Coordinates of C-alpha atoms and ligand atoms in Angstrom, one line a residue:
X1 CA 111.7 112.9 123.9
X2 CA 110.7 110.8 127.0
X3 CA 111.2 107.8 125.8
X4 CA 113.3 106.2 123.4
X5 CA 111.8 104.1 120.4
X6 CA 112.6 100.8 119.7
X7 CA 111.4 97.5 118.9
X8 CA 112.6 94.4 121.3
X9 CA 113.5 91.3 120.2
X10 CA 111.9 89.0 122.7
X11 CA 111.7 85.9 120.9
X12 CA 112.0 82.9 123.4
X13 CA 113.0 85.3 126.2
X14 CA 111.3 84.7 129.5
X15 CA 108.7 87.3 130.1
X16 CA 106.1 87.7 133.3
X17 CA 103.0 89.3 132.8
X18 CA 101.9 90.0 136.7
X19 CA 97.7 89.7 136.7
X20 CA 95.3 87.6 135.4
X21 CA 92.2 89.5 134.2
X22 CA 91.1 90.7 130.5
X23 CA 93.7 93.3 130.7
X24 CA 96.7 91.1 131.3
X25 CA 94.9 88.3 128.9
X26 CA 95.6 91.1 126.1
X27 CA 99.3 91.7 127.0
X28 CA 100.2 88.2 127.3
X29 CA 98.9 88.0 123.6
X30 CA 100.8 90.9 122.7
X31 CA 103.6 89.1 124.0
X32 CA 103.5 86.0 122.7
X33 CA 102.5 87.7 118.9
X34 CA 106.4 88.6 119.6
X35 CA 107.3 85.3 120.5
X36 CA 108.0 85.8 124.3
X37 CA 107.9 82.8 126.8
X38 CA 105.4 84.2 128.6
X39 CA 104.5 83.1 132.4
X40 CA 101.7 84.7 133.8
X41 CA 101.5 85.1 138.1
X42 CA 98.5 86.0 140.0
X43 CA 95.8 84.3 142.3
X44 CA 92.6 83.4 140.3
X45 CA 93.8 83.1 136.2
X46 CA 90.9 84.3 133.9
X47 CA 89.9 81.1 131.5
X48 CA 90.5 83.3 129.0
X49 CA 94.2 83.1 130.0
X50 CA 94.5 79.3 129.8
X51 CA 92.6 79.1 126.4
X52 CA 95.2 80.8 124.9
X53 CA 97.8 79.5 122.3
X54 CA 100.0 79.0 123.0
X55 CA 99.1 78.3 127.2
X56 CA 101.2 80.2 128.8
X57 CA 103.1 79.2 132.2
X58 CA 100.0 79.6 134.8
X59 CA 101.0 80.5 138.2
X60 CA 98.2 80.7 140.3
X61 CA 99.8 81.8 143.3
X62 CA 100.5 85.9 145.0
X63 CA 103.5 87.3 143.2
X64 CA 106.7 86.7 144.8
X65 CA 110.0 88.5 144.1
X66 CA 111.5 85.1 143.1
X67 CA 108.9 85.3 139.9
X68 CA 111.4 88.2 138.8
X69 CA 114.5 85.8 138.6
X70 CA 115.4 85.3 134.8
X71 CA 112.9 87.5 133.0
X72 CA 113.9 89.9 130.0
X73 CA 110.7 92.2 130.7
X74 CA 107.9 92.3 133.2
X75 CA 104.5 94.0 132.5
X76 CA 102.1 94.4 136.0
X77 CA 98.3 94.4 135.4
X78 CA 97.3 93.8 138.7
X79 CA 93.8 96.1 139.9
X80 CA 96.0 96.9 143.9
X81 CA 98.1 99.9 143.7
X82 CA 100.3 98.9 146.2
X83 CA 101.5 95.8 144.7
X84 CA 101.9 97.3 141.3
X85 CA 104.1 100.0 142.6
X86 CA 106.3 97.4 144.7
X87 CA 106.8 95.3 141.5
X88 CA 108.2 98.1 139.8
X89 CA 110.4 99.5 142.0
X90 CA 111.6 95.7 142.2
X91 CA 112.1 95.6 138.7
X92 CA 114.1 98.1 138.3
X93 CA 116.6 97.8 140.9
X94 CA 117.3 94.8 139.0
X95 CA 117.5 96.3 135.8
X96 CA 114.6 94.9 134.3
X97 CA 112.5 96.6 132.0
X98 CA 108.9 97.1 133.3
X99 CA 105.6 98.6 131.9
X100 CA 103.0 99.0 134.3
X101 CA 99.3 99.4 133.0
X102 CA 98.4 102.8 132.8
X103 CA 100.6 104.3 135.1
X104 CA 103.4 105.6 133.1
X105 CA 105.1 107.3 136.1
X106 CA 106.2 103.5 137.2
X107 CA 107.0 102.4 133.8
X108 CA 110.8 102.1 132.5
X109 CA 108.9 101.3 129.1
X110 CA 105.7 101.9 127.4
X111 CA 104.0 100.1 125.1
X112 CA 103.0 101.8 121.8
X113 CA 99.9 101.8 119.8
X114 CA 100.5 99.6 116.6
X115 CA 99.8 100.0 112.9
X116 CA 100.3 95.9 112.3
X117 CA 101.6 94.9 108.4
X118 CA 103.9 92.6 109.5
X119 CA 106.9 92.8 109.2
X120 CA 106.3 96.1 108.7
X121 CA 105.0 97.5 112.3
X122 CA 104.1 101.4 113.0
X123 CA 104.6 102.2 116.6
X124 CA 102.8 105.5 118.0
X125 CA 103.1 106.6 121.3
X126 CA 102.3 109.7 123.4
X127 CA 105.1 109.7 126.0
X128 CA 101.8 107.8 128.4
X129 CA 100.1 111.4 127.7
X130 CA 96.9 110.9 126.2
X131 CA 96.9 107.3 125.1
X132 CA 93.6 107.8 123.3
X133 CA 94.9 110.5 120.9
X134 CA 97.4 107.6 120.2
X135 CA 95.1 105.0 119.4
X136 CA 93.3 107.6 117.3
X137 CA 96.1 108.3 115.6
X138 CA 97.0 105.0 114.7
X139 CA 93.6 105.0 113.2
X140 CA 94.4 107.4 110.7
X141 CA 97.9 105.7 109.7
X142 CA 95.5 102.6 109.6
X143 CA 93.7 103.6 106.7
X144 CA 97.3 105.1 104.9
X145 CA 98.9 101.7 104.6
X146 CA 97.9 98.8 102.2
X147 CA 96.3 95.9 103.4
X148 CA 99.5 94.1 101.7
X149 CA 102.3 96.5 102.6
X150 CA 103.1 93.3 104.7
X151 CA 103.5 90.5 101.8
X152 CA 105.3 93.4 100.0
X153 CA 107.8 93.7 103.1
X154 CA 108.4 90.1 103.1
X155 CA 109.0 89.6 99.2
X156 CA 112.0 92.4 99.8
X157 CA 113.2 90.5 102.7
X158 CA 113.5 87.8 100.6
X159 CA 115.4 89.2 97.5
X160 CA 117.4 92.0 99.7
X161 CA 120.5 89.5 99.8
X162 CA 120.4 88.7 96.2
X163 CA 120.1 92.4 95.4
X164 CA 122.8 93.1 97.4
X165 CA 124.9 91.2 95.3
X166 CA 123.3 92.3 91.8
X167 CA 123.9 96.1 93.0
X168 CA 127.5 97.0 94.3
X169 CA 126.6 100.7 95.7
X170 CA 123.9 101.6 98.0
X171 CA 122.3 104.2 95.3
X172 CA 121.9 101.6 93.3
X173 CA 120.0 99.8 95.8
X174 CA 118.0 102.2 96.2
X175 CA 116.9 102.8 93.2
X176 CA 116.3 99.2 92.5
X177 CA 114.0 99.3 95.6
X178 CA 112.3 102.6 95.1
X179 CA 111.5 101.4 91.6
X180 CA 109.7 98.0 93.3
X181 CA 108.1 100.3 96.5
X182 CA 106.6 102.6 94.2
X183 CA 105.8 100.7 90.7
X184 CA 104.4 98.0 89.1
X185 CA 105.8 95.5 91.5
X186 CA 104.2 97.2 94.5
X187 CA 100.6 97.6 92.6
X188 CA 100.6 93.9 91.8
X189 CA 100.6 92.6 95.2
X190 CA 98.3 95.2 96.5
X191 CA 95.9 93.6 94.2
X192 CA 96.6 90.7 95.5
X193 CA 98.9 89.2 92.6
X194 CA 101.9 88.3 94.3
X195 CA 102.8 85.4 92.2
X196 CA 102.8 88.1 89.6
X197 CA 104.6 90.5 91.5
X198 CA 107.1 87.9 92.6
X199 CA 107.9 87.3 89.0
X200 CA 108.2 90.8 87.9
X201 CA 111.0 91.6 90.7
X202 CA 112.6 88.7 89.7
X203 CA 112.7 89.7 85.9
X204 CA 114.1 93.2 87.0
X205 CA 117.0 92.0 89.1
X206 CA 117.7 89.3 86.4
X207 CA 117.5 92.3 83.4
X208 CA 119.5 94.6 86.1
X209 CA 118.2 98.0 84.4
X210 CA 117.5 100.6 86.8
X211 CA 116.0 103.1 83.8
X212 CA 112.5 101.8 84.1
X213 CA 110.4 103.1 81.5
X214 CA 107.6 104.5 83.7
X215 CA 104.9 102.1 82.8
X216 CA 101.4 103.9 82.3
X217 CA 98.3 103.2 83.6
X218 CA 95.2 104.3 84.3
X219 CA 92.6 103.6 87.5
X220 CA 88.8 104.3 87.1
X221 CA 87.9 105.0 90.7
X222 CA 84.8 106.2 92.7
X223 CA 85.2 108.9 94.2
X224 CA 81.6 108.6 96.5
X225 CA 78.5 110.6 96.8
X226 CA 80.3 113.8 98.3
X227 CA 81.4 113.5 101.5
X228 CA 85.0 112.6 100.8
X229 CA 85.0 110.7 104.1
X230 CA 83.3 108.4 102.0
X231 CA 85.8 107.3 99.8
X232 CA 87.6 103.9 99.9
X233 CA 91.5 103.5 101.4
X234 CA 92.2 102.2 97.7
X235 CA 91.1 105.1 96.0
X236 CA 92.8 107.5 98.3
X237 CA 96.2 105.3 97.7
X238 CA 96.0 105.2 94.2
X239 CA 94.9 109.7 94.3
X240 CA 98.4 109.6 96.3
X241 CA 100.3 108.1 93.5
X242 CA 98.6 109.9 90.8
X243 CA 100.3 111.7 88.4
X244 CA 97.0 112.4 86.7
X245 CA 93.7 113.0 88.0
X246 CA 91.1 113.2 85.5
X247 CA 87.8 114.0 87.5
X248 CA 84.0 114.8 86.7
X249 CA 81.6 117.7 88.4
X250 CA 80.4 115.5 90.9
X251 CA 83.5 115.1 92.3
X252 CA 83.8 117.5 95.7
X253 CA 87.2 119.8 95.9
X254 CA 87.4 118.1 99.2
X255 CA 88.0 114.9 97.1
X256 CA 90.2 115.9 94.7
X257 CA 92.6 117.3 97.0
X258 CA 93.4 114.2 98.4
X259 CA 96.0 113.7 95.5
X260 CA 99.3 114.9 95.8
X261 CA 99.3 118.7 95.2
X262 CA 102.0 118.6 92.2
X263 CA 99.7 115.9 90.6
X264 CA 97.9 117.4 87.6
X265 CA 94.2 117.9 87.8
X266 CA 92.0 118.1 84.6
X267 CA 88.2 118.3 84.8
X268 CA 86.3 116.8 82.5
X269 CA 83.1 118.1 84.3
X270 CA 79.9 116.6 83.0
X271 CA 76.3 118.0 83.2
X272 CA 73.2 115.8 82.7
X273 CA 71.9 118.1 79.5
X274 CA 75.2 118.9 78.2
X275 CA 78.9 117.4 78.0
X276 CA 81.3 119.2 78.3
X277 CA 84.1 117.4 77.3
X278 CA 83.0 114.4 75.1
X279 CA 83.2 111.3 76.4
X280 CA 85.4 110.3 73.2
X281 CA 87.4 113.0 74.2
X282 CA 87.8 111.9 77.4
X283 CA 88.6 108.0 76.3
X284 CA 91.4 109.6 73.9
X285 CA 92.9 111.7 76.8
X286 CA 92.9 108.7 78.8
X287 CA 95.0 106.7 76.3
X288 CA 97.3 109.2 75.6
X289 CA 98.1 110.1 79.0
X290 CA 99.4 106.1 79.7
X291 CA 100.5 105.9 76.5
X292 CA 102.8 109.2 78.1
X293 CA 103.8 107.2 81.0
X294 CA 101.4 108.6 83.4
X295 CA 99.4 107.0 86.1
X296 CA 96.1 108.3 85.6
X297 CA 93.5 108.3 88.0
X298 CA 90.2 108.9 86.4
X299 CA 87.7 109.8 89.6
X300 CA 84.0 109.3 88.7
X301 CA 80.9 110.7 90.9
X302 CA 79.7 107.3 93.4
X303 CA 80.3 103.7 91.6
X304 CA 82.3 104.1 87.9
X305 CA 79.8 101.0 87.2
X306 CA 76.7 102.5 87.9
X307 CA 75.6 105.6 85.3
X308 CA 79.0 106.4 84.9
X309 CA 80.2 105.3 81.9
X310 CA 83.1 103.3 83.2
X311 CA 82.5 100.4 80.9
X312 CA 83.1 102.2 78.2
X313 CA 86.0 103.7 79.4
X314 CA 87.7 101.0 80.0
X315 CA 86.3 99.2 76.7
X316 CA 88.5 101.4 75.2
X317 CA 91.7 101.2 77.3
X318 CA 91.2 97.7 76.6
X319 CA 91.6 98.0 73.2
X320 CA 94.6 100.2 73.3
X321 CA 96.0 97.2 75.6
X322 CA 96.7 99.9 78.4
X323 CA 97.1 98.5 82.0
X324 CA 93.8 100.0 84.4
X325 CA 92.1 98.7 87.4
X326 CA 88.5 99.9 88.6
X327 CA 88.0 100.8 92.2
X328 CA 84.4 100.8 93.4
X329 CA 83.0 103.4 95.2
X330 CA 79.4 104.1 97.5
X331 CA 76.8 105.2 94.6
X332 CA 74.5 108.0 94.8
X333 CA 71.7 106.0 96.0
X334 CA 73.5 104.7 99.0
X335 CA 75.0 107.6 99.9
X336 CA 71.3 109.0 100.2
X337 CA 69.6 106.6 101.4
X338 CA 72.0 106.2 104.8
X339 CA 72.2 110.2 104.7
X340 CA 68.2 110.6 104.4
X341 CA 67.5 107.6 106.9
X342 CA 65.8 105.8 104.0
X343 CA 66.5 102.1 104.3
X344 CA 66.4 101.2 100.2
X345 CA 65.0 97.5 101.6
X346 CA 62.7 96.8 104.7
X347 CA 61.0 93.4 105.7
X348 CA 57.7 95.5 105.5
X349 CA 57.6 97.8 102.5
X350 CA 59.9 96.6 99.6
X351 CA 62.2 93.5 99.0
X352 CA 63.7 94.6 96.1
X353 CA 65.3 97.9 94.8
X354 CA 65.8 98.8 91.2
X355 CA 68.4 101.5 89.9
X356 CA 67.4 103.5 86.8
X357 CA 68.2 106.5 84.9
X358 CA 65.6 109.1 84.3
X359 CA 68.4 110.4 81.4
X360 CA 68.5 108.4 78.2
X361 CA 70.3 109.0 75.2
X362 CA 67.8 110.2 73.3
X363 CA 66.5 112.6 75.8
X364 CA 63.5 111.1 76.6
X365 CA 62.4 109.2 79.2
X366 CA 61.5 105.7 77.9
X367 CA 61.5 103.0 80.9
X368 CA 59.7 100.0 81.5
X369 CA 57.5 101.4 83.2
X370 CA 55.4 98.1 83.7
X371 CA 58.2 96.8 86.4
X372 CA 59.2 99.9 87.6
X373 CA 55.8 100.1 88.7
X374 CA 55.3 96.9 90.6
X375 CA 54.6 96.8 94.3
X376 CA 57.0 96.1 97.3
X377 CA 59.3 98.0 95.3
X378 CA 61.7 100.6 96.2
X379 CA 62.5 102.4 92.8
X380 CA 65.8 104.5 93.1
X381 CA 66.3 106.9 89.7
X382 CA 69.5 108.7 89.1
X383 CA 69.7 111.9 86.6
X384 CA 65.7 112.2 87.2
X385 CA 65.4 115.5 87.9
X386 CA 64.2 117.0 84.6
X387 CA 62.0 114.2 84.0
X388 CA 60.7 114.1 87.1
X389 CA 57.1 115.0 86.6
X390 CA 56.8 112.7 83.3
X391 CA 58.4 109.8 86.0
X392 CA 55.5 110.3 88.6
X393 CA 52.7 110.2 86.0
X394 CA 53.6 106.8 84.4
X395 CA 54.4 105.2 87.1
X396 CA 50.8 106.2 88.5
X397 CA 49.3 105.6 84.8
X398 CA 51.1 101.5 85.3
X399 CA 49.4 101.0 88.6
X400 CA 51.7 102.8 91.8
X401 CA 49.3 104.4 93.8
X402 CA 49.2 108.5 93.5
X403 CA 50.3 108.5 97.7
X404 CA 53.2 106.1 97.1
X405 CA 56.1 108.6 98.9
X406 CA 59.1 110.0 96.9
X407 CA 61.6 111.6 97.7
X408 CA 64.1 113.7 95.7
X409 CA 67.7 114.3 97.6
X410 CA 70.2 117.1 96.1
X411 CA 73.8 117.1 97.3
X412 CA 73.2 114.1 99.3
X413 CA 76.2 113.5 102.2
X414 CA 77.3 117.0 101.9
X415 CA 76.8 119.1 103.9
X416 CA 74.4 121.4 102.1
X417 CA 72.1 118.3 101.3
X418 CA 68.7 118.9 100.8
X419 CA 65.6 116.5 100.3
X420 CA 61.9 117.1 99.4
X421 CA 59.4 114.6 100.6
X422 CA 56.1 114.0 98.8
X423 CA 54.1 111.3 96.9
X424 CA 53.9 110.5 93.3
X425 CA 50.9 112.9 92.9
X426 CA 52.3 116.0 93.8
X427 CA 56.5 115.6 94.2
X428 CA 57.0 117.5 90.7
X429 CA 55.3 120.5 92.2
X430 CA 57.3 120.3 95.4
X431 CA 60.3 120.2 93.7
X432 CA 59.8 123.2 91.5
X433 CA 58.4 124.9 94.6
X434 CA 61.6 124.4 96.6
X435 CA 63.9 125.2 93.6
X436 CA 65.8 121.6 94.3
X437 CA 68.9 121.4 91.4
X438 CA 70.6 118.3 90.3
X439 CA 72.5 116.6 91.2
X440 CA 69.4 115.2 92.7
X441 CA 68.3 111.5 93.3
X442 CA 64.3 110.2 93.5
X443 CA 63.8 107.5 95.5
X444 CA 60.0 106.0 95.1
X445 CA 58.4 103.5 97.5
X446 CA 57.2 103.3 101.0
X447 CA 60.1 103.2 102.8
X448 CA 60.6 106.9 102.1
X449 CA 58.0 106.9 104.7
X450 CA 60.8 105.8 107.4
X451 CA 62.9 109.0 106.8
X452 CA 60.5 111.0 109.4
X453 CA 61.5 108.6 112.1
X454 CA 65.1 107.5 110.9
X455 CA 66.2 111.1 109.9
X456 CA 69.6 110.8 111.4
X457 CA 71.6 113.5 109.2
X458 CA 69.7 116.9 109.0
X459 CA 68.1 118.3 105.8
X460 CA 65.0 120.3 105.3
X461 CA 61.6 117.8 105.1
X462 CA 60.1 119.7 102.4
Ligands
SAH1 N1 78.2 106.9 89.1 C1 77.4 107.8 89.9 C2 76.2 108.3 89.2 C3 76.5 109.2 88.0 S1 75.0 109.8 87.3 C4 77.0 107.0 91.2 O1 77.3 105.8 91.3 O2 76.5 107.7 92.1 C5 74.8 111.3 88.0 C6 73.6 111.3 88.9 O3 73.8 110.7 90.1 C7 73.0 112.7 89.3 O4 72.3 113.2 88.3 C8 72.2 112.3 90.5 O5 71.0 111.7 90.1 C9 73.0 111.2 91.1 N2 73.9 111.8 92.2 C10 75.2 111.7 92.3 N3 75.7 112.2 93.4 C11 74.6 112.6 94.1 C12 74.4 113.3 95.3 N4 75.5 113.6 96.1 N5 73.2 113.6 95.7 C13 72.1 113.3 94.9 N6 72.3 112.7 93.7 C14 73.5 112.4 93.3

């Protein structure tokens, strides 16, 4: 290791920050986020500098070795060499700790990338090695952490004296606070109920048993059109603490394997013509896993409120009084239309966009045809694929011209998609001529005439 982590407390300490450009504007934030007395030295201070808030101590003057006298830490963001290295050398025959901007060989301390959930703060640093792979890095960790792992932090902060005192031995504590990290407590304020969480820790340290009866629930989450890059931070939170993952055939491995590895995985794979398990089935299984103790996650295809059933679903939790939340996700017809470079609105050709199924219960395709078939109109239908040719022929037979362009997209975002361009007189043929499969999605109206220019993805223009 070449450099030791650690987190400074700076708080009211004197600090200089040795430049006055954008660069040294952002470390004399950084700084002052800490709650460093910051003074900043250099000849011609950027605005920028003096609108901050606090103002820091301006000196606009050439830095002096005096400026040293007093300060906890020094960072030099100045564009001369020379100086820089001077300041350094300075600094540390006086013991003071010094960062140099992007010239670790001069540094006695670097600064890290930072994952910020204050007061919980991820540092990631690559020895000054490759500073970008950091940053990336700290991307990736971004996305890991709750929005609220912060407010979480602070609520233990708050209670860890009084749990101290409730539990005498330090297993004890840490129970109690793996049981609040990884429960019902936790889940609370990431939905932003910390009032509610709040209560429910102190209930737990008032009732003092550490045998919590695993509470069951279950979370109906979309799991995106495919590419599993697609799914939310929430959704891949909640795979991660999955016990259960109940999951349909739209659902791509790739997805799936986001949950922990020991979690259980049952499919409950769906076809448009046939079910394979029923969806009563699937509503009992749901209940009896929470009623188990489980946390489920049930992972539908796109958005669980859009053709996916998820209101019933969770009708039915409901009235089993078990404990769910529902996690959007990007439905089909987004996914495809940013995949296919098919804007679903445009100024020009439509200014509204209507979602149907071209599946109904019955089998048959019954619609109102009458508005799907008004102008300006982009019409986006999901399950379509057998019905396809019966689709194109009424909404000709209600007044959309024979040319209007269609498109019909099959594994959209992944990366075996595949799209087939025509117009409502002849797409059925197209279709069956390129042997397109569901899972497919038709999108009707003329700003499937954009893909040719705003084709970004790939796919074959059939
Ligand atoms: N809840 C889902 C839709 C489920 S209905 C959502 O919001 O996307 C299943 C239908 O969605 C399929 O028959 C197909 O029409 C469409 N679909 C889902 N994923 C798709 C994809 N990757 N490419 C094309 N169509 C898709």
């Amino acid at each position: 290791m070449d450099f030791l982590p650690a987190f400074l407390n700076i708080k009211d300490q004197p600090c200089l920050v040795v430049g006055g450009g954008s660069v040294a504007t952002r470390k004399v934030e950084l700084l002052q986020r800490a709650g460093g007395r910051v003074t900043v030295v250099a000849p011609g201070i950027e605005a920028g500098i003096r609108a901050l808030d606090p103002v820091p101590v301006c000196l606009d003057e050439a830095f002096e070795p005096r400026h040293l006298n007093g300060m906890t830490l020094v960072i030099v963001a100045t564009s001369l060499p020379g100086l820089n290295e001077s300041i350094a050398r300075q600094a540390v025959s006086r013991n003071i700790p010094v960062n140099v901007v992007d010239n670790p060989a001069l540094c006695s301390f670097i600064l890290p990338s930072i994952v910020d959930r204050d007061p919980v703060i991820v540092a990631i640093g690559s020895s000054g090695a490759a500073p970008v792979l950091a940053r990336l890095t700290r991307t990736r960790i971004e996305t890991l952490l709750p929005a609220a792992l912060g407010t979480l932090a602070s609520l233990a902060g708050k209670y860890r004296q009084a749990v101290k005192e409730r539990f005498g031995t330090p297993t004890e504590r840490r129970r109690f606070w793996e049981g609040v990290f990884e429960g019902d407590i936790a889940d609370q304020i990431y939905r932003g109920r910390a009032g509610e969480g709040e209560r429910q820790l102190q209930a737990l340290l008032a009732d003092g048993d550490l045998d919590f009866p695993p509470a069951g629930e279950v979370a109906l989450v979309g799991g995106g059109p495919g590419d599993p890059e697609l799914i939310t931070m929430k959704a891949v939170r909640l795979l991660q603490r999955a016990d259960v993952v109940v999951y349909d055939r739209l659902i791509s491995d790739a997805v799936v394997d986001l949950a922990r590895r020991d979690a259980q995985k049952i499919y409950a794979g769906k076809t448009s013509s046939k079910h394979s398990m029923p969806q009563a089935e699937i509503n009992d299984l749901l209940v009896e896993l929470a009623r188990a103790g489980k946390r489920v996650v049930r992972l539908k295809g796109g958005d669980p409120f859009i053709f996916g059933r998820g209101g019933e679903e969770i009708g039915e939790l409901m009235k089993h009084h078990i404990s769910f939340q529902v996690v959007p996700g990007i439905t089909a017809a987004s996914g495809c239309s940013s995949y296919c470079g098919i804007p679903l609105t445009h100024r020009d050709h439509a200014q509204s966009v209507v979602f149907a199924t071209g599946h109904l219960q019955n089998d048959s395709v019954d619609l109102d045809w009458e508005s799907l078939a008004k102008p300006k109109q982009t019409v986006v239908i999901y399950m379509g694929l057998l019905g396809l040719e019966t689709i194109a022929s009424e909404l000709i037979a209600h007044g959309r011209a024979p040319e209007t362009p269609v498109a019909v997209v099959h594994n959209a975002t992944l990366p075996d998609q595949d799209i087939v361009i025509g117009a409502l007189m002849n797409i059925a043929e197209r279709v069956k001529v390129a042997g397109l499969v569901s899972p497919a999605l038709i999108i009707v109206g003329e700003v499937v005439g954009l893909h040719d220019r705003l084709n970004w993805y790939g796919g074959v223009a059939g």
